[in-house]
Amino acid sequence: MQKLLVVSNLKKYFPVRRNLKEFFSPSYIKAVDDISFDVMKGEFFGLVGESGCGKSTTGLILAGLLRPTSGKIVFNGTDITFTKLKGDMRRKIQMVFQNPFSSLNPRMRVGELVLEGIIIHNLLPKSRLQERLAQILEDVGLGMEFSERYPDELSGGQRQRVCVARAIALEPEFLVADEPTSSLDVSVRAQILELFEKIRRKFGTSIFFITHDIHTVKTYADRFAVMYLGKIVEIGKKDEIFSSPAHPYTKMLLSSVPDFDRVIEEGRYDLRGIQGEPPSPLNPPSGCRFRTRCPYADSLCEKQEPELKKITETHFSACHFWNKIV
Ligand SMILES: Nc1ncnc2c1ncn2[C@@H]1O[C@H](COP(=O)(O)OP(=O)(O)OP(=O)(O)O)[C@@H](O)[C@H]1O
Ligand SMILES: [Mg+2]
């Protein structure tokens, strides 16, 4: 497989100025703190982690909607790190957001929403627009009968399909999906996920799928990265990570599934594994950032930050004691 996107040492620090002293020398939220990875052509890549760990910040940077503090992003051989994406490059990278309710203009009809990008980028002659619209709506599981409707005449799942339709209308090579299913009903989530998979298969689009629930990506992801407080702590093929997680945080995420037997018996979820709250990204722990919640932590973890180390050709972990936990 060929590499589509190569990300090196990416950082995004947000300055915080809460008082006069910080006005002159701000503290920084290290939302993304030196992450490196690549995404292959046609790959379904998952980015997983708890709320606030820097997933959306990473997604926005990759989609060209937020400038990084430093680092390098190479897309198809072109360095796009600090360039404003324009023209064809703007078309090739698209993003679908978490909330389909706020990402569609309520005054535009579905047909206009889907065709807007095609018209802006001048991709088709006017005479072919309706034919293209019908095909895109079919691809996302909506018929032409939806083209005259306004967003508020649609269900959440249907709106998210329109958002996906808008993105794929431009035939992107890279699609960032930031928790696109989290505001939807459980039954609709699976359908939307399947839609992304279908797009990947049909058009060879690389999907960068952001989620806080590691189990969401279980079916479709080829590889994924686990993020904790701005850092990637584990990265690898899905099967490797699910069968032998090499970071205590990944283990924790994997074990935090609802215990359905208990749900049935006692009517409540047993969130085994999830312990404590993540520390503030303004003041992360020294050494390994996960050590304050880690059952394996010892004095080395306090002193020395673990680097992302190679375990197999495709599997990396940032834990001093990864071989104790696999
Ligand atoms: N524009 C901003 N200014 C200041 N801080 C920000 C900004 N955007 C994000 N942050 C902070 O950066 C950190 C990472 O935020 P981000 O939205 O990337 O997290 P996330 O992993 O997407 O979380 P969630 O799962 O809740 O969406 C958080 O601490 C957040 O408060
Ligand atoms: Mg987010």
CSV table of C-alpha atoms and ligand atoms in Angstrom, one decimal:
chain,number,residue,atom,x,y,z
A,1,MET,CA,0.0,0.0,0.0
A,2,GLN,CA,1.2,3.5,-0.8
A,3,LYS,CA,1.3,6.3,1.7
A,4,LEU,CA,-1.2,9.1,1.2
A,5,LEU,CA,-0.5,11.2,4.3
A,6,VAL,CA,2.7,11.4,6.3
A,7,VAL,CA,2.5,13.3,9.6
A,8,SER,CA,5.7,14.1,11.5
A,9,ASN,CA,6.2,15.7,14.9
A,10,LEU,CA,2.9,17.5,14.8
A,11,LYS,CA,2.2,19.9,17.6
A,12,LYS,CA,-0.7,22.2,18.5
A,13,TYR,CA,-0.3,24.4,21.6
A,14,PHE,CA,-3.2,26.7,22.5
A,15,PRO,CA,-2.1,29.7,24.6
A,16,VAL,CA,-4.0,30.3,27.8
A,17,ARG,CA,-4.1,33.9,29.2
A,18,ARG,CA,-6.1,33.9,32.4
A,19,ASN,CA,-4.4,36.9,34.1
A,20,LEU,CA,-2.0,39.7,33.5
A,21,LYS,CA,1.0,37.5,34.1
A,22,GLU,CA,-0.2,35.0,31.6
A,23,PHE,CA,-1.0,37.8,29.2
A,24,PHE,CA,2.7,38.4,28.8
A,25,SER,CA,3.8,34.8,29.2
A,26,PRO,CA,0.9,32.5,28.5
A,27,SER,CA,0.6,28.9,29.7
A,28,TYR,CA,-0.1,26.4,26.9
A,29,ILE,CA,-2.6,23.6,26.5
A,30,LYS,CA,-0.6,21.0,24.6
A,31,ALA,CA,-3.6,19.6,22.7
A,32,VAL,CA,-1.4,17.8,20.3
A,33,ASP,CA,2.1,17.2,21.4
A,34,ASP,CA,4.5,15.7,18.9
A,35,ILE,CA,2.7,13.0,17.1
A,36,SER,CA,3.8,11.1,14.0
A,37,PHE,CA,2.0,8.6,11.9
A,38,ASP,CA,1.0,7.9,8.3
A,39,VAL,CA,-2.2,6.9,6.5
A,40,MET,CA,-2.1,4.7,3.5
A,41,LYS,CA,-4.1,5.1,0.3
A,42,GLY,CA,-7.5,3.5,0.7
A,43,GLU,CA,-7.0,2.8,4.4
A,44,PHE,CA,-9.6,3.0,7.2
A,45,PHE,CA,-7.6,4.6,10.0
A,46,GLY,CA,-9.0,5.0,13.5
A,47,LEU,CA,-8.0,7.7,16.0
A,48,VAL,CA,-9.2,6.7,19.5
A,49,GLY,CA,-9.0,8.3,22.9
A,50,GLU,CA,-11.0,10.0,25.7
A,51,SER,CA,-12.6,13.4,25.6
A,52,GLY,CA,-10.0,16.2,25.4
A,53,CYS,CA,-7.1,14.1,24.3
A,54,GLY,CA,-6.6,16.1,21.1
A,55,LYS,CA,-8.5,14.0,18.5
A,56,SER,CA,-10.6,16.9,16.9
A,57,THR,CA,-7.6,19.2,17.0
A,58,THR,CA,-5.6,16.6,15.0
A,59,GLY,CA,-8.5,16.1,12.6
A,60,LEU,CA,-9.0,19.8,12.0
A,61,ILE,CA,-5.3,20.3,11.3
A,62,LEU,CA,-5.2,17.4,8.8
A,63,ALA,CA,-8.3,18.8,7.1
A,64,GLY,CA,-6.5,22.2,6.7
A,65,LEU,CA,-8.9,23.9,9.0
A,66,LEU,CA,-6.5,24.7,11.8
A,67,ARG,CA,-2.8,25.7,11.7
A,68,PRO,CA,-0.4,23.5,13.7
A,69,THR,CA,2.2,25.1,16.0
A,70,SER,CA,4.9,23.0,14.4
A,71,GLY,CA,5.5,19.7,12.6
A,72,LYS,CA,5.0,18.5,9.0
A,73,ILE,CA,2.2,17.1,7.0
A,74,VAL,CA,2.9,15.7,3.6
A,75,PHE,CA,-0.1,14.8,1.4
A,76,ASN,CA,0.7,12.7,-1.7
A,77,GLY,CA,4.2,13.9,-1.7
A,78,THR,CA,3.3,17.6,-1.2
A,79,ASP,CA,4.1,19.5,2.0
A,80,ILE,CA,0.8,21.1,3.0
A,81,THR,CA,1.7,22.0,6.6
A,82,PHE,CA,1.4,25.7,6.5
A,83,THR,CA,-0.2,26.3,3.2
A,84,LYS,CA,-3.8,27.3,2.9
A,85,LEU,CA,-5.5,24.5,0.9
A,86,LYS,CA,-6.8,25.9,-2.3
A,87,GLY,CA,-8.4,24.5,-5.5
A,88,ASP,CA,-7.8,20.9,-6.2
A,89,MET,CA,-6.0,20.3,-2.9
A,90,ARG,CA,-9.0,21.8,-1.0
A,91,ARG,CA,-11.3,19.3,-2.8
A,92,LYS,CA,-9.1,16.2,-2.1
A,93,ILE,CA,-9.3,16.6,1.7
A,94,GLN,CA,-12.8,16.7,3.2
A,95,MET,CA,-14.2,16.5,6.7
A,96,VAL,CA,-17.5,15.3,8.2
A,97,PHE,CA,-18.3,16.6,11.6
A,98,GLN,CA,-19.8,15.2,14.8
A,99,ASN,CA,-23.0,17.2,14.7
A,100,PRO,CA,-25.1,17.0,11.5
A,101,PHE,CA,-27.5,19.5,12.9
A,102,SER,CA,-25.1,22.4,12.9
A,103,SER,CA,-23.1,21.6,9.9
A,104,LEU,CA,-25.8,22.1,7.3
A,105,ASN,CA,-27.2,25.4,6.2
A,106,PRO,CA,-30.9,25.3,7.2
A,107,ARG,CA,-31.9,27.5,4.3
A,108,MET,CA,-30.6,25.3,1.5
A,109,ARG,CA,-32.3,22.2,0.1
A,110,VAL,CA,-30.5,18.8,0.1
A,111,GLY,CA,-29.9,19.0,-3.6
A,112,GLU,CA,-28.3,22.4,-3.4
A,113,LEU,CA,-26.2,21.3,-0.4
A,114,VAL,CA,-24.9,18.3,-2.2
A,115,LEU,CA,-24.1,20.1,-5.4
A,116,GLU,CA,-22.6,23.3,-3.8
A,117,GLY,CA,-19.0,22.0,-3.8
A,118,ILE,CA,-19.3,20.6,-7.4
A,119,ILE,CA,-20.5,24.0,-8.6
A,120,ILE,CA,-17.8,26.0,-6.6
A,121,HIS,CA,-15.0,23.8,-7.9
A,122,ASN,CA,-16.5,23.8,-11.4
A,123,LEU,CA,-16.3,20.0,-11.6
A,124,LEU,CA,-19.2,19.4,-14.0
A,125,PRO,CA,-21.2,21.2,-16.7
A,126,LYS,CA,-24.6,22.4,-15.6
A,127,SER,CA,-26.3,19.8,-17.8
A,128,ARG,CA,-24.8,16.9,-15.9
A,129,LEU,CA,-25.6,18.1,-12.3
A,130,GLN,CA,-28.9,16.4,-11.8
A,131,GLU,CA,-27.6,13.0,-13.0
A,132,ARG,CA,-24.6,13.4,-10.6
A,133,LEU,CA,-26.9,14.4,-7.8
A,134,ALA,CA,-29.0,11.3,-8.2
A,135,GLN,CA,-26.0,9.1,-8.2
A,136,ILE,CA,-24.5,10.6,-5.0
A,137,LEU,CA,-27.8,10.4,-3.2
A,138,GLU,CA,-28.0,6.8,-4.2
A,139,ASP,CA,-24.5,6.2,-3.0
A,140,VAL,CA,-25.3,7.5,0.5
A,141,GLY,CA,-28.6,5.6,0.7
A,142,LEU,CA,-31.0,8.5,0.0
A,143,GLY,CA,-33.1,8.8,-3.1
A,144,MET,CA,-33.8,11.8,-5.4
A,145,GLU,CA,-37.0,12.3,-3.4
A,146,PHE,CA,-34.8,13.9,-0.7
A,147,SER,CA,-33.3,16.5,-3.0
A,148,GLU,CA,-36.1,19.1,-2.4
A,149,ARG,CA,-36.1,18.8,1.4
A,150,TYR,CA,-34.6,21.2,3.9
A,151,PRO,CA,-32.3,19.9,6.6
A,152,ASP,CA,-35.0,20.3,9.3
A,153,GLU,CA,-37.2,17.9,7.4
A,154,LEU,CA,-34.7,15.1,7.9
A,155,SER,CA,-33.8,12.7,10.7
A,156,GLY,CA,-30.3,12.9,12.3
A,157,GLY,CA,-29.1,9.9,10.4
A,158,GLN,CA,-30.4,11.3,7.1
A,159,ARG,CA,-28.7,14.6,7.8
A,160,GLN,CA,-25.4,12.9,8.5
A,161,ARG,CA,-25.9,11.1,5.1
A,162,VAL,CA,-26.3,14.5,3.5
A,163,CYS,CA,-23.0,15.6,5.2
A,164,VAL,CA,-21.3,12.5,3.8
A,165,ALA,CA,-22.9,13.2,0.4
A,166,ARG,CA,-21.5,16.7,0.4
A,167,ALA,CA,-18.0,15.4,1.1
A,168,ILE,CA,-18.0,12.6,-1.4
A,169,ALA,CA,-19.5,14.8,-4.1
A,170,LEU,CA,-16.0,16.2,-4.4
A,171,GLU,CA,-14.4,12.8,-4.8
A,172,PRO,CA,-11.9,13.4,-2.0
A,173,GLU,CA,-8.9,11.2,-1.5
A,174,PHE,CA,-8.8,11.7,2.2
A,175,LEU,CA,-11.9,12.0,4.4
A,176,VAL,CA,-11.7,13.0,8.1
A,177,ALA,CA,-14.7,11.9,10.0
A,178,ASP,CA,-14.8,13.4,13.5
A,179,GLU,CA,-17.1,11.3,15.7
A,180,PRO,CA,-19.7,11.3,12.8
A,181,THR,CA,-21.9,8.8,14.6
A,182,SER,CA,-21.8,9.9,18.2
A,183,SER,CA,-24.9,12.1,18.1
A,184,LEU,CA,-26.9,9.4,16.4
A,185,ASP,CA,-29.1,6.5,17.6
A,186,VAL,CA,-27.3,3.2,18.1
A,187,SER,CA,-29.1,1.6,15.2
A,188,VAL,CA,-28.3,4.4,12.8
A,189,ARG,CA,-24.6,4.5,13.9
A,190,ALA,CA,-23.9,1.1,12.3
A,191,GLN,CA,-25.5,2.3,9.0
A,192,ILE,CA,-23.4,5.4,8.9
A,193,LEU,CA,-20.2,3.5,9.7
A,194,GLU,CA,-21.1,1.1,6.9
A,195,LEU,CA,-21.5,4.0,4.6
A,196,PHE,CA,-17.9,5.2,5.2
A,197,GLU,CA,-16.7,1.6,4.6
A,198,LYS,CA,-18.7,1.5,1.3
A,199,ILE,CA,-17.1,4.8,0.2
A,200,ARG,CA,-13.7,3.5,1.0
A,201,ARG,CA,-14.4,0.4,-1.1
A,202,LYS,CA,-16.0,2.1,-4.0
A,203,PHE,CA,-13.8,5.2,-4.4
A,204,GLY,CA,-10.6,4.1,-2.6
A,205,THR,CA,-10.9,7.1,-0.3
A,206,SER,CA,-8.7,6.9,2.9
A,207,ILE,CA,-10.9,7.3,5.9
A,208,PHE,CA,-9.6,9.0,9.1
A,209,PHE,CA,-12.2,8.0,11.6
A,210,ILE,CA,-12.1,9.8,15.0
A,211,THR,CA,-13.9,8.2,17.9
A,212,HIS,CA,-13.8,8.0,21.7
A,213,ASP,CA,-15.1,4.4,21.6
A,214,ILE,CA,-12.5,1.9,20.6
A,215,HIS,CA,-15.2,-0.7,19.8
A,216,THR,CA,-16.7,1.5,17.1
A,217,VAL,CA,-13.7,1.0,14.8
A,218,LYS,CA,-13.4,-2.7,15.5
A,219,THR,CA,-15.2,-3.8,12.4
A,220,TYR,CA,-13.8,-1.6,9.7
A,221,ALA,CA,-10.5,-0.1,10.8
A,222,ASP,CA,-7.3,-1.5,9.2
A,223,ARG,CA,-5.1,0.3,11.7
A,224,PHE,CA,-5.6,2.7,14.5
A,225,ALA,CA,-3.8,5.0,16.9
A,226,VAL,CA,-4.6,5.5,20.5
A,227,MET,CA,-4.2,9.0,21.9
A,228,TYR,CA,-3.8,10.1,25.5
A,229,LEU,CA,-3.3,13.8,26.5
A,230,GLY,CA,-1.9,14.9,23.2
A,231,LYS,CA,0.3,11.9,22.6
A,232,ILE,CA,0.0,8.8,20.6
A,233,VAL,CA,0.6,5.9,23.0
A,234,GLU,CA,0.0,3.0,20.8
A,235,ILE,CA,-0.4,2.5,17.0
A,236,GLY,CA,-0.8,-0.7,15.0
A,237,LYS,CA,-3.0,-3.0,13.0
A,238,LYS,CA,-6.4,-3.5,14.5
A,239,ASP,CA,-6.0,-7.2,15.0
A,240,GLU,CA,-2.7,-6.8,16.8
A,241,ILE,CA,-4.1,-4.2,19.1
A,242,PHE,CA,-7.2,-6.0,19.9
A,243,SER,CA,-5.5,-9.4,20.5
A,244,SER,CA,-2.4,-8.0,22.3
A,245,PRO,CA,-2.7,-4.4,23.4
A,246,ALA,CA,0.7,-3.1,24.3
A,247,HIS,CA,-0.2,-0.1,26.4
A,248,PRO,CA,-2.1,-0.1,29.7
A,249,TYR,CA,-4.3,2.8,28.5
A,250,THR,CA,-5.4,0.7,25.4
A,251,LYS,CA,-6.1,-2.2,27.8
A,252,MET,CA,-8.2,0.1,29.9
A,253,LEU,CA,-10.2,1.4,26.8
A,254,LEU,CA,-10.7,-2.2,25.6
A,255,SER,CA,-12.0,-3.4,28.9
A,256,SER,CA,-14.4,-0.5,29.3
A,257,VAL,CA,-17.3,-2.3,27.6
A,258,PRO,CA,-20.7,-2.4,29.2
A,259,ASP,CA,-21.2,-5.8,30.8
A,260,PHE,CA,-24.5,-6.7,29.2
A,261,ASP,CA,-25.3,-9.5,31.7
A,262,ARG,CA,-25.1,-7.0,34.5
A,263,VAL,CA,-27.1,-4.5,32.5
A,264,ILE,CA,-29.9,-7.1,32.2
A,265,GLU,CA,-29.6,-8.3,35.8
A,266,GLU,CA,-29.1,-5.0,37.6
A,267,GLY,CA,-30.1,-2.5,35.0
A,268,ARG,CA,-26.8,-0.6,35.1
A,269,TYR,CA,-23.5,-0.5,33.3
A,270,ASP,CA,-20.3,-1.9,34.7
A,271,LEU,CA,-17.6,0.3,33.3
A,272,ARG,CA,-14.8,-1.9,34.4
A,273,GLY,CA,-11.4,-0.6,33.6
A,274,ILE,CA,-12.1,3.1,33.4
A,275,GLN,CA,-10.3,4.6,36.4
A,276,GLY,CA,-10.2,8.2,37.3
A,277,GLU,CA,-10.2,11.3,35.2
A,278,PRO,CA,-7.4,12.3,32.8
A,279,PRO,CA,-5.1,15.0,34.2
A,280,SER,CA,-5.3,18.6,32.9
A,281,PRO,CA,-3.5,19.1,29.5
A,282,LEU,CA,-2.3,22.4,30.9
A,283,ASN,CA,-0.2,20.7,33.5
A,284,PRO,CA,0.4,17.1,32.4
A,285,PRO,CA,2.3,14.7,34.7
A,286,SER,CA,6.1,14.4,34.3
A,287,GLY,CA,7.5,11.4,32.4
A,288,CYS,CA,4.7,9.2,31.1
A,289,ARG,CA,1.5,11.2,31.0
A,290,PHE,CA,-0.6,8.1,31.8
A,291,ARG,CA,1.4,7.2,35.0
A,292,THR,CA,-1.1,8.8,37.4
A,293,ARG,CA,-3.8,6.3,36.3
A,294,CYS,CA,-1.6,3.4,35.4
A,295,PRO,CA,-1.5,0.2,37.5
A,296,TYR,CA,2.0,-0.7,36.2
A,297,ALA,CA,3.7,2.7,36.9
A,298,ASP,CA,6.9,2.9,38.8
A,299,SER,CA,9.6,5.5,39.4
A,300,LEU,CA,11.0,5.2,35.9
A,301,CYS,CA,7.7,6.3,34.5
A,302,GLU,CA,7.8,9.5,36.6
A,303,LYS,CA,11.3,10.4,35.4
A,304,GLN,CA,11.4,9.4,31.8
A,305,GLU,CA,8.9,9.9,29.1
A,306,PRO,CA,8.5,6.7,27.1
A,307,GLU,CA,9.0,6.9,23.4
A,308,LEU,CA,6.9,5.2,20.8
A,309,LYS,CA,8.9,1.9,20.4
A,310,LYS,CA,8.6,-0.7,17.7
A,311,ILE,CA,7.2,-4.0,18.9
A,312,THR,CA,6.7,-5.6,15.6
A,313,GLU,CA,7.1,-4.3,12.0
A,314,THR,CA,3.6,-2.6,12.3
A,315,HIS,CA,3.0,-2.3,16.1
A,316,PHE,CA,4.3,0.5,18.3
A,317,SER,CA,3.8,1.3,22.0
A,318,ALA,CA,4.9,4.2,24.2
A,319,CYS,CA,5.2,2.2,27.5
A,320,HIS,CA,8.4,1.4,29.4
A,321,PHE,CA,6.9,-1.9,30.4
A,322,TRP,CA,4.9,-2.9,27.3
A,323,ASN,CA,6.4,-6.4,27.4
A,324,LYS,CA,5.0,-6.9,30.9
A,325,ILE,CA,1.5,-6.2,29.9
A,326,VAL,CA,1.0,-7.9,26.5
B,1,LIG,N1,-9.5,26.7,20.2
B,1,LIG,C1,-9.0,26.2,21.3
B,1,LIG,N2,-8.5,27.0,22.3
B,1,LIG,C2,-8.0,26.6,23.4
B,1,LIG,N3,-8.0,25.3,23.8
B,1,LIG,C3,-8.5,24.4,22.9
B,1,LIG,C4,-9.1,24.8,21.7
B,1,LIG,N4,-9.5,23.7,21.0
B,1,LIG,C5,-9.3,22.7,21.8
B,1,LIG,N5,-8.7,23.1,23.0
B,1,LIG,C6,-8.3,22.2,24.1
B,1,LIG,O1,-7.4,21.2,23.5
B,1,LIG,C7,-7.6,19.9,24.1
B,1,LIG,C8,-8.0,18.9,23.1
B,1,LIG,O2,-9.2,19.3,22.5
B,1,LIG,P1,-9.9,18.4,21.3
B,1,LIG,O3,-11.2,19.1,21.0
B,1,LIG,O4,-8.9,18.2,20.3
B,1,LIG,O5,-10.2,17.0,22.1
B,1,LIG,P2,-11.0,15.8,21.6
B,1,LIG,O6,-10.1,14.6,21.8
B,1,LIG,O7,-11.6,16.0,20.3
B,1,LIG,O8,-12.2,15.7,22.7
B,1,LIG,P3,-13.8,15.2,22.5
B,1,LIG,O9,-13.8,13.7,22.5
B,1,LIG,O10,-14.4,15.8,23.7
B,1,LIG,O11,-14.3,15.8,21.2
B,1,LIG,C9,-8.7,20.2,25.2
B,1,LIG,O12,-8.1,20.3,26.4
B,1,LIG,C10,-9.4,21.4,24.7
B,1,LIG,O13,-9.9,22.1,25.8
B,2,MG,MG,-13.5,16.1,19.5
